[in-house]
Short mmCIF file of C-alpha atoms in Angstrom, two decimals:
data_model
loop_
_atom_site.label_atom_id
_atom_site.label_comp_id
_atom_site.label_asym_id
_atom_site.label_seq_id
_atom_site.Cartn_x
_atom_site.Cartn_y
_atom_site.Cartn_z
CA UNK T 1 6.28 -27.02 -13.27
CA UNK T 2 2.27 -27.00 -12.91
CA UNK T 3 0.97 -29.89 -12.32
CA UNK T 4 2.84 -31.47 -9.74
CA UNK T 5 2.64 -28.72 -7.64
CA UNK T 6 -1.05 -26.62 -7.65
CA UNK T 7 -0.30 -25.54 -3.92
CA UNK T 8 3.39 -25.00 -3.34
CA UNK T 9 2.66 -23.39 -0.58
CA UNK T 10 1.06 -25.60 1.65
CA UNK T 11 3.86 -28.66 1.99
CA UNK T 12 6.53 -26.83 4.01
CA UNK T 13 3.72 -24.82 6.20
CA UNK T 14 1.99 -27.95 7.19
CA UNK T 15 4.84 -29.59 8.85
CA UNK T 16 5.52 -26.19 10.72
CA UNK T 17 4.06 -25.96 14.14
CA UNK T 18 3.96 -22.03 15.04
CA UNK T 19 2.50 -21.12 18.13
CA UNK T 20 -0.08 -18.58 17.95
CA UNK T 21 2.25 -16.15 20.72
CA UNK T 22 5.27 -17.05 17.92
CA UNK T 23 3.19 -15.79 14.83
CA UNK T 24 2.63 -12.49 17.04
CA UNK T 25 5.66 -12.17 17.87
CA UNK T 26 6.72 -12.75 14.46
CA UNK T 27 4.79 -10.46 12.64
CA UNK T 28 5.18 -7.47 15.23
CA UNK T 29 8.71 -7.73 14.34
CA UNK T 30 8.47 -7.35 10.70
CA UNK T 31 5.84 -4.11 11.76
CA UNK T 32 8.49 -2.38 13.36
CA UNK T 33 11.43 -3.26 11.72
CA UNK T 34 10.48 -1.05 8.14
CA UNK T 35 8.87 1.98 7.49
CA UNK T 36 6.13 1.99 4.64
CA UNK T 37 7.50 -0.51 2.05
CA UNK T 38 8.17 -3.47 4.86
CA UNK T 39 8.04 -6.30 2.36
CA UNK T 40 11.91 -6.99 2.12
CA UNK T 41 12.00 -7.32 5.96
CA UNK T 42 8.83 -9.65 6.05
CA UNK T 43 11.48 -11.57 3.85
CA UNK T 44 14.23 -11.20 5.53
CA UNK T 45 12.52 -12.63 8.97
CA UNK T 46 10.30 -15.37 7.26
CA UNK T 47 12.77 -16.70 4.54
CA UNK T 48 16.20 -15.97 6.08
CA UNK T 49 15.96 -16.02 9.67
CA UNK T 50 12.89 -18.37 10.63
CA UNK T 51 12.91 -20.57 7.89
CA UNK T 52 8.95 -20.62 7.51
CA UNK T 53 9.01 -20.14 3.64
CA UNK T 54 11.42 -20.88 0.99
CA UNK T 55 13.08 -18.46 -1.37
CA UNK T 56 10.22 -19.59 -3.99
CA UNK T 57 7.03 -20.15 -1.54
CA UNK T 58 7.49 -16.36 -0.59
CA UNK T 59 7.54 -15.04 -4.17
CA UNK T 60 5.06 -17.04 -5.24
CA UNK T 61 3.00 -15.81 -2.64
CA UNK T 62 4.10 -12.72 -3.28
CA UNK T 63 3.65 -12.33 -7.10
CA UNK T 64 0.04 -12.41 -6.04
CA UNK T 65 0.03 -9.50 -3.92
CA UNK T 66 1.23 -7.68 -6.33
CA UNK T 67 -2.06 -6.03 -8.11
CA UNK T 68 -4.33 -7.88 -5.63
CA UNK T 69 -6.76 -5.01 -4.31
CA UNK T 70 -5.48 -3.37 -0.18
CA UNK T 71 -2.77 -3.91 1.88
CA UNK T 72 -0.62 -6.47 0.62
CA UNK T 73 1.74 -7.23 3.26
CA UNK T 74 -1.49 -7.50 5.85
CA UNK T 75 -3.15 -9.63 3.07
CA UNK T 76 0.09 -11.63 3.41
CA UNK T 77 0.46 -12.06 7.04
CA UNK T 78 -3.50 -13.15 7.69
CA UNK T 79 -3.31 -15.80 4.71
CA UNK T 80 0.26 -17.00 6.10
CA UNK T 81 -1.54 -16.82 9.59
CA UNK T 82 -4.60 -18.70 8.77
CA UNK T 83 -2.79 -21.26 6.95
CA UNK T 84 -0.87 -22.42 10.24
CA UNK T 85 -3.67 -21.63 12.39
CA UNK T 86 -6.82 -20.83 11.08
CA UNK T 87 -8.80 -17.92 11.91
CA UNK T 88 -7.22 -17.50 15.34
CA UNK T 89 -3.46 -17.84 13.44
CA UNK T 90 -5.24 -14.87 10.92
CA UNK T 91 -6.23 -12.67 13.79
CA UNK T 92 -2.70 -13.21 16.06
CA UNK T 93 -0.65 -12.20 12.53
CA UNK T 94 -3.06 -9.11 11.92
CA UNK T 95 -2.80 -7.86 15.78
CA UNK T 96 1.17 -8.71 15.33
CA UNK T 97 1.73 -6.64 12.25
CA UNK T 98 -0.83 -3.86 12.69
CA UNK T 99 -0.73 -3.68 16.55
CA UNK T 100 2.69 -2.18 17.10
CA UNK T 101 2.94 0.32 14.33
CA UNK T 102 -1.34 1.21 15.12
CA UNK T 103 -0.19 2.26 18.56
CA UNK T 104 2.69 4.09 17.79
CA UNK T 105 0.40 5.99 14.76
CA UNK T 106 -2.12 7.01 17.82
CA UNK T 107 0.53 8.70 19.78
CA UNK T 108 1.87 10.27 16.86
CA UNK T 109 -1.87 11.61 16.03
CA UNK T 110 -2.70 12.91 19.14
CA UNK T 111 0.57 14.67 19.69
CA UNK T 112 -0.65 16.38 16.13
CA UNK T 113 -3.99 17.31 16.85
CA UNK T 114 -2.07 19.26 20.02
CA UNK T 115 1.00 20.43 17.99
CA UNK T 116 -0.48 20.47 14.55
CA UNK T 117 -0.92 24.19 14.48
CA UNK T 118 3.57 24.88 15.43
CA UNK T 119 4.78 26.49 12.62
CA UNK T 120 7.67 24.36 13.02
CA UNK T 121 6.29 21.17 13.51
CA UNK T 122 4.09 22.15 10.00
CA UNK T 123 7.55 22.45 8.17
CA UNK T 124 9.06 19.69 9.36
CA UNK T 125 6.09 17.36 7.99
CA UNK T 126 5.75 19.13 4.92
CA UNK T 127 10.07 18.23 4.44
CA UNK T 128 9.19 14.87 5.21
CA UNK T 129 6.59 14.78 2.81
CA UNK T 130 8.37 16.12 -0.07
CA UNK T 131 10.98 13.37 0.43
CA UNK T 132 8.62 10.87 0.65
CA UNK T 133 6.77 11.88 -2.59
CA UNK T 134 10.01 11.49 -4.54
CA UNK T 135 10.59 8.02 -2.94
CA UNK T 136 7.36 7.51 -4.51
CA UNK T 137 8.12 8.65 -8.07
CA UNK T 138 11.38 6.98 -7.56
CA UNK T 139 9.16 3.86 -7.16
CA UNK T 140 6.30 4.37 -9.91
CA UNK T 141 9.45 4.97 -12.65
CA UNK T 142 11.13 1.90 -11.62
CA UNK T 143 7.37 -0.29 -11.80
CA UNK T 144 6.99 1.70 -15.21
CA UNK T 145 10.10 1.40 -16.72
CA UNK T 146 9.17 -2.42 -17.69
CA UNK T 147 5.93 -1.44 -19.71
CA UNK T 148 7.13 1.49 -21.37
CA UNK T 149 10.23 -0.72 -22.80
CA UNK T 150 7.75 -3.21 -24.29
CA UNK T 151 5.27 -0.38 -25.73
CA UNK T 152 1.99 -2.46 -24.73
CA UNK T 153 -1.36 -0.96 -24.72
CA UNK T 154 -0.49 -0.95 -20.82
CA UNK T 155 1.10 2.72 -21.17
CA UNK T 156 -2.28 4.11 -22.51
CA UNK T 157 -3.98 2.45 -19.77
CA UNK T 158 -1.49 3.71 -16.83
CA UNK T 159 -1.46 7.29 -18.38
CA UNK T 160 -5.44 6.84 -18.16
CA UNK T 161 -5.59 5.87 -15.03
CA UNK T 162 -3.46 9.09 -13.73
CA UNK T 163 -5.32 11.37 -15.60
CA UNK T 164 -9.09 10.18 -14.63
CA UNK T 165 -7.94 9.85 -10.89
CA UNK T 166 -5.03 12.42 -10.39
CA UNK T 167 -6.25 15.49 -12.80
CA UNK T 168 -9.83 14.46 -12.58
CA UNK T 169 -10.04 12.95 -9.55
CA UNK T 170 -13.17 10.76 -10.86
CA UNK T 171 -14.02 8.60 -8.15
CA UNK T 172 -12.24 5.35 -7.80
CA UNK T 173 -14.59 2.38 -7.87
CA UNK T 174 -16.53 3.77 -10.83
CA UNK T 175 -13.18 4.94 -12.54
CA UNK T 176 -11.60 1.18 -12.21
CA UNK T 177 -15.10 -0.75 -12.38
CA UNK T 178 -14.66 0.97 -16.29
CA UNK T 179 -10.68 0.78 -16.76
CA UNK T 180 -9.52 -2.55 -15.06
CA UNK T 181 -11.71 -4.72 -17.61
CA UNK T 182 -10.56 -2.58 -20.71
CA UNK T 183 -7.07 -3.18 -19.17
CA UNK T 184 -7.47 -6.71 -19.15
CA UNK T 185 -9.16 -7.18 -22.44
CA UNK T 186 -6.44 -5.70 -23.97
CA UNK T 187 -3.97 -7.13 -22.42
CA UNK T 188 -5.44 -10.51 -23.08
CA UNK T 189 -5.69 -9.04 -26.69
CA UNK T 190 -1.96 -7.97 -27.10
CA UNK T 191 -0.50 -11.46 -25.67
CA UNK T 192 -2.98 -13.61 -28.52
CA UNK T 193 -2.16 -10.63 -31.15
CA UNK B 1 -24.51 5.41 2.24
CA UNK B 2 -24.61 8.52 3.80
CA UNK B 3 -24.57 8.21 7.62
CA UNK B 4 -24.61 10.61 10.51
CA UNK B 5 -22.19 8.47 12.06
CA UNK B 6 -19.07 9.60 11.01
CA UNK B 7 -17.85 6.03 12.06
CA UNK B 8 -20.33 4.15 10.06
CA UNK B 9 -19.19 6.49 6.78
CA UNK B 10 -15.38 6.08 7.46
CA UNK B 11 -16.10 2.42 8.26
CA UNK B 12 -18.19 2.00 4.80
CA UNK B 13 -15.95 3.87 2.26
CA UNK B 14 -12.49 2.43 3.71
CA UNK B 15 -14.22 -1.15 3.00
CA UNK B 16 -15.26 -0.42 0.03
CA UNK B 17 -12.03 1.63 -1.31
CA UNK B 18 -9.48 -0.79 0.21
CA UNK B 19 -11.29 -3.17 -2.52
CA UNK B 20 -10.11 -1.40 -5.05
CA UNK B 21 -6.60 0.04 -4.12
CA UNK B 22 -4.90 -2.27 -6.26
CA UNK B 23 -1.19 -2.14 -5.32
CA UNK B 24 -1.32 -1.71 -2.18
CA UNK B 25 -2.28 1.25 0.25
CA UNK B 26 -0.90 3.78 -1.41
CA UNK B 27 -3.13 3.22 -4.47
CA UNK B 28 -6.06 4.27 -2.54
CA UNK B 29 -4.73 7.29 -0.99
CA UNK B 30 -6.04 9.41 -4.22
CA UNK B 31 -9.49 8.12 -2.76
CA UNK B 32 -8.56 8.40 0.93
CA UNK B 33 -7.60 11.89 -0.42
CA UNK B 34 -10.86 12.30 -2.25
CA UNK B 35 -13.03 11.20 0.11
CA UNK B 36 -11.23 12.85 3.45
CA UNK B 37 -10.82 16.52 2.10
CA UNK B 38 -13.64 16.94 -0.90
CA UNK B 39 -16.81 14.54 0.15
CA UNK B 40 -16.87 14.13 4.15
CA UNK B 41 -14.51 17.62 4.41
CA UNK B 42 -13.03 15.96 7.77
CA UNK B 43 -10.07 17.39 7.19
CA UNK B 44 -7.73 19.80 4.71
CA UNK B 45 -5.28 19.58 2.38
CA UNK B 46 -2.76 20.64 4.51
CA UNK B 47 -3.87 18.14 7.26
CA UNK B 48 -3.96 15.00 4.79
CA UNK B 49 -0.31 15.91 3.47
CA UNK B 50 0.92 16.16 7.43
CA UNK B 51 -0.64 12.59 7.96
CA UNK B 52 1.00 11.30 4.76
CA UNK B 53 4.24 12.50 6.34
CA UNK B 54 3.72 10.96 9.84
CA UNK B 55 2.44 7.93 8.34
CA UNK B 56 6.26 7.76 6.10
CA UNK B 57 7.99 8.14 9.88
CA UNK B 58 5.86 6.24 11.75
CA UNK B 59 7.27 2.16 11.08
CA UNK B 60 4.97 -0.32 9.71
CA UNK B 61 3.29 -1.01 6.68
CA UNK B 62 1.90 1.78 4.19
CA UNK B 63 -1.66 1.43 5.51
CA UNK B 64 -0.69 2.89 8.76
CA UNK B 65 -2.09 5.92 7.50
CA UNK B 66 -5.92 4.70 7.75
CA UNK B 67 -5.25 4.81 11.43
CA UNK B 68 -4.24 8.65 10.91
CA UNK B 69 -6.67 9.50 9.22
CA UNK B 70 -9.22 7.50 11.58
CA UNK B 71 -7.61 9.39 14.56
CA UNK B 72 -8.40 12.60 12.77
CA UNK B 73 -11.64 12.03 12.22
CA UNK B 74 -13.07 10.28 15.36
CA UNK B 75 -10.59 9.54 17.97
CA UNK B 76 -9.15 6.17 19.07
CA UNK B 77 -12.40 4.77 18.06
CA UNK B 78 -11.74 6.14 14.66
CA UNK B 79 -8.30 5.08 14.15
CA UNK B 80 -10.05 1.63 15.30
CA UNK B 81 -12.90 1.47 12.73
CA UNK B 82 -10.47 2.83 9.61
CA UNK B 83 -7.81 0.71 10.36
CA UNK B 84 -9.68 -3.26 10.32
CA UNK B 85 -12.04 -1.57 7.72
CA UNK B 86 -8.74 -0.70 5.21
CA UNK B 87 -7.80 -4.64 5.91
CA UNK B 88 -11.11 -6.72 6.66
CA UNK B 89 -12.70 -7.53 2.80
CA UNK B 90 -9.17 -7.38 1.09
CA UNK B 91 -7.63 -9.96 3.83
CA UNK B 92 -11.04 -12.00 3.25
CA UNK B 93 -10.48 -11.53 -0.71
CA UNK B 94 -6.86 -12.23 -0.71
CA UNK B 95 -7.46 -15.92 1.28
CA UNK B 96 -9.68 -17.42 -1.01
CA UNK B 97 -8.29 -15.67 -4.25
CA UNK B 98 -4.69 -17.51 -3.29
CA UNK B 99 -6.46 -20.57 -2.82
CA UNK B 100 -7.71 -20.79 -6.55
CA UNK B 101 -4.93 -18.64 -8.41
CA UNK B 102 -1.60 -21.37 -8.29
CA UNK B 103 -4.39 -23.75 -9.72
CA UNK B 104 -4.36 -21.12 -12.83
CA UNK B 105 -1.02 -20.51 -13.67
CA UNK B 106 -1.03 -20.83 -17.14
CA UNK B 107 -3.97 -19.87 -17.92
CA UNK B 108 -4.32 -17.15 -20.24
CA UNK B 109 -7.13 -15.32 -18.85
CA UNK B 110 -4.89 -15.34 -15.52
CA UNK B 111 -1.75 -13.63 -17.09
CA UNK B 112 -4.06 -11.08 -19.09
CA UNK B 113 -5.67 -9.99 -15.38
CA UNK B 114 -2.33 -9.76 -14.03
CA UNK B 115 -0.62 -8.01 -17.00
CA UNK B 116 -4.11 -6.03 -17.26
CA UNK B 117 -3.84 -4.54 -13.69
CA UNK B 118 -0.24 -3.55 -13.14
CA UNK B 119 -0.97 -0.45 -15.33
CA UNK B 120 -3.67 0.00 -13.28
CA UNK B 121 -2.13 -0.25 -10.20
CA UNK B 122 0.77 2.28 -11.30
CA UNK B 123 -1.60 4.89 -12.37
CA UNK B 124 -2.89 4.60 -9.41
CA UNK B 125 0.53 5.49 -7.80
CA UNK B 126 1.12 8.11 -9.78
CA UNK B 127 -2.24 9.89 -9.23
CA UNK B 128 -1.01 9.89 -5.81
CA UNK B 129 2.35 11.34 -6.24
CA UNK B 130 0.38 13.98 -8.44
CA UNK B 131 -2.47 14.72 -5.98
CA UNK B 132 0.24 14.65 -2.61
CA UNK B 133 2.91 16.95 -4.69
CA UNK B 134 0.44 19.66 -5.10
CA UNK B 135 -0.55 19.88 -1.51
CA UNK B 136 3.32 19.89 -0.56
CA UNK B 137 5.24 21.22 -3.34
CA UNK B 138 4.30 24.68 -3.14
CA UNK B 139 7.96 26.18 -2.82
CA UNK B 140 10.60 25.83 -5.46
CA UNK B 141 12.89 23.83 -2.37
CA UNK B 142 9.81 22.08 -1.90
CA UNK B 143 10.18 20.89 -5.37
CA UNK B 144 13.12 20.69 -5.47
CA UNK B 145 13.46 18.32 -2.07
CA UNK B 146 10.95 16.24 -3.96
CA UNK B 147 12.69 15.94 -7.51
CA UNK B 148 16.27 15.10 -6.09
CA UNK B 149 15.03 12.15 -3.71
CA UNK B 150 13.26 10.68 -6.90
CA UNK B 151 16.22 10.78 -8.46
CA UNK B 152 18.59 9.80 -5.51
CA UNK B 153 15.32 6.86 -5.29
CA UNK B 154 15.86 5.71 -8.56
CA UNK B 155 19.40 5.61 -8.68
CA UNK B 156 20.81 4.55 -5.35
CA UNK B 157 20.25 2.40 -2.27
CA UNK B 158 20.41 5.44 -0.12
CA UNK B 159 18.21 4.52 3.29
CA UNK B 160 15.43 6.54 3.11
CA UNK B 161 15.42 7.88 6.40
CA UNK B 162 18.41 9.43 5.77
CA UNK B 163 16.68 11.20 3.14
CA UNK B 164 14.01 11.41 5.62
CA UNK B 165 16.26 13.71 8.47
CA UNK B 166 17.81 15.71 5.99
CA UNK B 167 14.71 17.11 4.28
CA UNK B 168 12.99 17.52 7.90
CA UNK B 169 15.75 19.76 8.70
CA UNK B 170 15.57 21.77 5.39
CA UNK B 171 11.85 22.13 6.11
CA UNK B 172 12.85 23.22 10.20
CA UNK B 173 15.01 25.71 9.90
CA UNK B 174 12.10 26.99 6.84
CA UNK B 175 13.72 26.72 3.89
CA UNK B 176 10.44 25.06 2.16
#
């Protein structure tokens, strides 16, 4: 399935006719309906329960963001936005999804610069973020898992990559202008081995 | 690049470091990290690992925290600047990369950058996980908290919030 279908993307959103106030509305809903990793609810809301994607649109769209470069799910909602509307579509889906959560992040920050010194509040956060790091692990093993069963050069690479920026903490732009091309030469290496 | 401005600097090395956070936000926090606490000094450890937290309980995506950090560094103006400077060149990037990439599907050059970059982008994660855990994990419950949610992560479909409440409590009532 290549050549029949360069853009599947495109077909189903061109016979859509979102409103700009709808795309805001939509994309505010996905902000505040997950915390941190809100990609199955942007599913959820534009597969399941508006109908603007198929099944296959959205992970096509989505095996993209993947290892594209920033915030994928914002990446997401401003191509998904400009396709429908064009730049003013982009800038309605950005407001929607960053908006709601932006405001929210404000209030939280100024309570902290007046509260940040409670001992208590200090705890708290520090729970919270001892949690959340293990979510995170929990996360990296389960993206890992895949490349150390297959023993590519990839492991080298990842356990490179932790050591220059984690132990190191080399800068990051220098670090991957050097590692992302020797990642990808080898890679392109290992699958004409 | 350097700038008395401390909005012109947060505005220039969010740009530029959102560029190459592949995998999302939470690939560049090692250089959010970096560049907050050890370059520009705007804030400390401490203070970075309490905006990672409120950034995990505040809903939205992962970037969220650019706006905390922005806050903390110059006000609503800051949270402002950081936030549409985490997004602006990778939103930009991402619309005209989609545009070309279905067109390449087989390609072999194609599958080698994305095979070539997921290692990449899970370093990456796990130089966060690394750089976060030392600024948090300072107590063996600390630890502890940390090494039981990956595992209750990895294993189960537990809501994370859940997990969320019960290690704010352990850390209120200062067990961490």
């Amino acid at each position: 399935m290549s050549n029949t279908q360069t853009d599947p993307v495109t077909p189903t959103i061109t016979h859509l006719d979102l409103t700009l106030s709808e795309l805001f509305l939509g994309f505010a809903k996905i902000s505040v309906s997950g915390f941190g990793f809100i990609l199955p609810w942007a599913r959820r809301l534009i597969v399941d329960e508006k109908k603007w994607m198929t099944p296959e649109e959205f992970n096509e769209t989505f095996s993209l963001s993947q290892f594209l470069p920033g915030p994928n799910v914002v990446n997401m909602a401003v191509v998904f936005g400009s396709r429908m509307r064009g730049a003013p579509g982009a800038a309605v889906a950005f407001a929607g999804l960053l908006g709601p959560p932006a405001l929210i992040a404000t209030f939280l920050s100024f309570l902290y610069s007046q509260f940040g010194d409670a001992d208590i509040l200090r705890r708290i956060l520090t729970g919270i973020a001892a949690a959340a790091i293990g979510l995170m692990i929990a996360a990296i093993a389960k993206m890992a898992e895949p490349l150390l069963r297959k023993l590519s050069p990839s492991v080298i690479v990842l356990v490179i990559t932790f050591v220059a920026i984690g132990v190191f903490r080399f800068p990051l732009i220098q670090t991957l202008l050097v590692l992302a091309p020797v990642s990808i030469a080898l890679a392109y290496w290992w699958q004409r081995r | 690049m350097k700038s008395t401005d401390p909005l012109v600097t947060l505005a220039a090395h969010f740009a530029m470091l959102s560029l190459f956070a592949i995998g999302g936000a939470n690939a560049g926090l090692p250089e959010m990290h970096r560049l907050a606490v050890e370059v520009e000094h705007w804030m400390t450890d401490q203070q970075f690992a309490d905006l990672f937290a409120i950034a995990q309980v505040t809903p939205g995506p992962n970037v969220i925290i650019s706006t905390l950090i922005g806050y903390q560094v110059a006000g609503i103006m800051g949270a402002f600047v950081a936030t549409v400077a985490v997004c602006g060149p990778t939103c930009v990037a991402t619309f005209f990369i989609t545009r070309v990439w279905d067109r390449f599907r087989t390609a072999p050059l194609r599958i080698a950058i994305q095979a070539g970059l997921v290692p990449v982008s899970v370093g990456l994660l796990a130089a966060s996980a690394w750089i976060l855990a030392q600024s948090t994990d300072k107590t063996v419950i600390a630890f502890a908290v940390t090494a039981a949610t990956a595992l209750i992560g990895f294993f189960t479909r537990v809501n994370p919030l859940w997990i969320f409440a019960a290690a704010a409590l352990l850390g209120g009532i200062g067990l961490m």
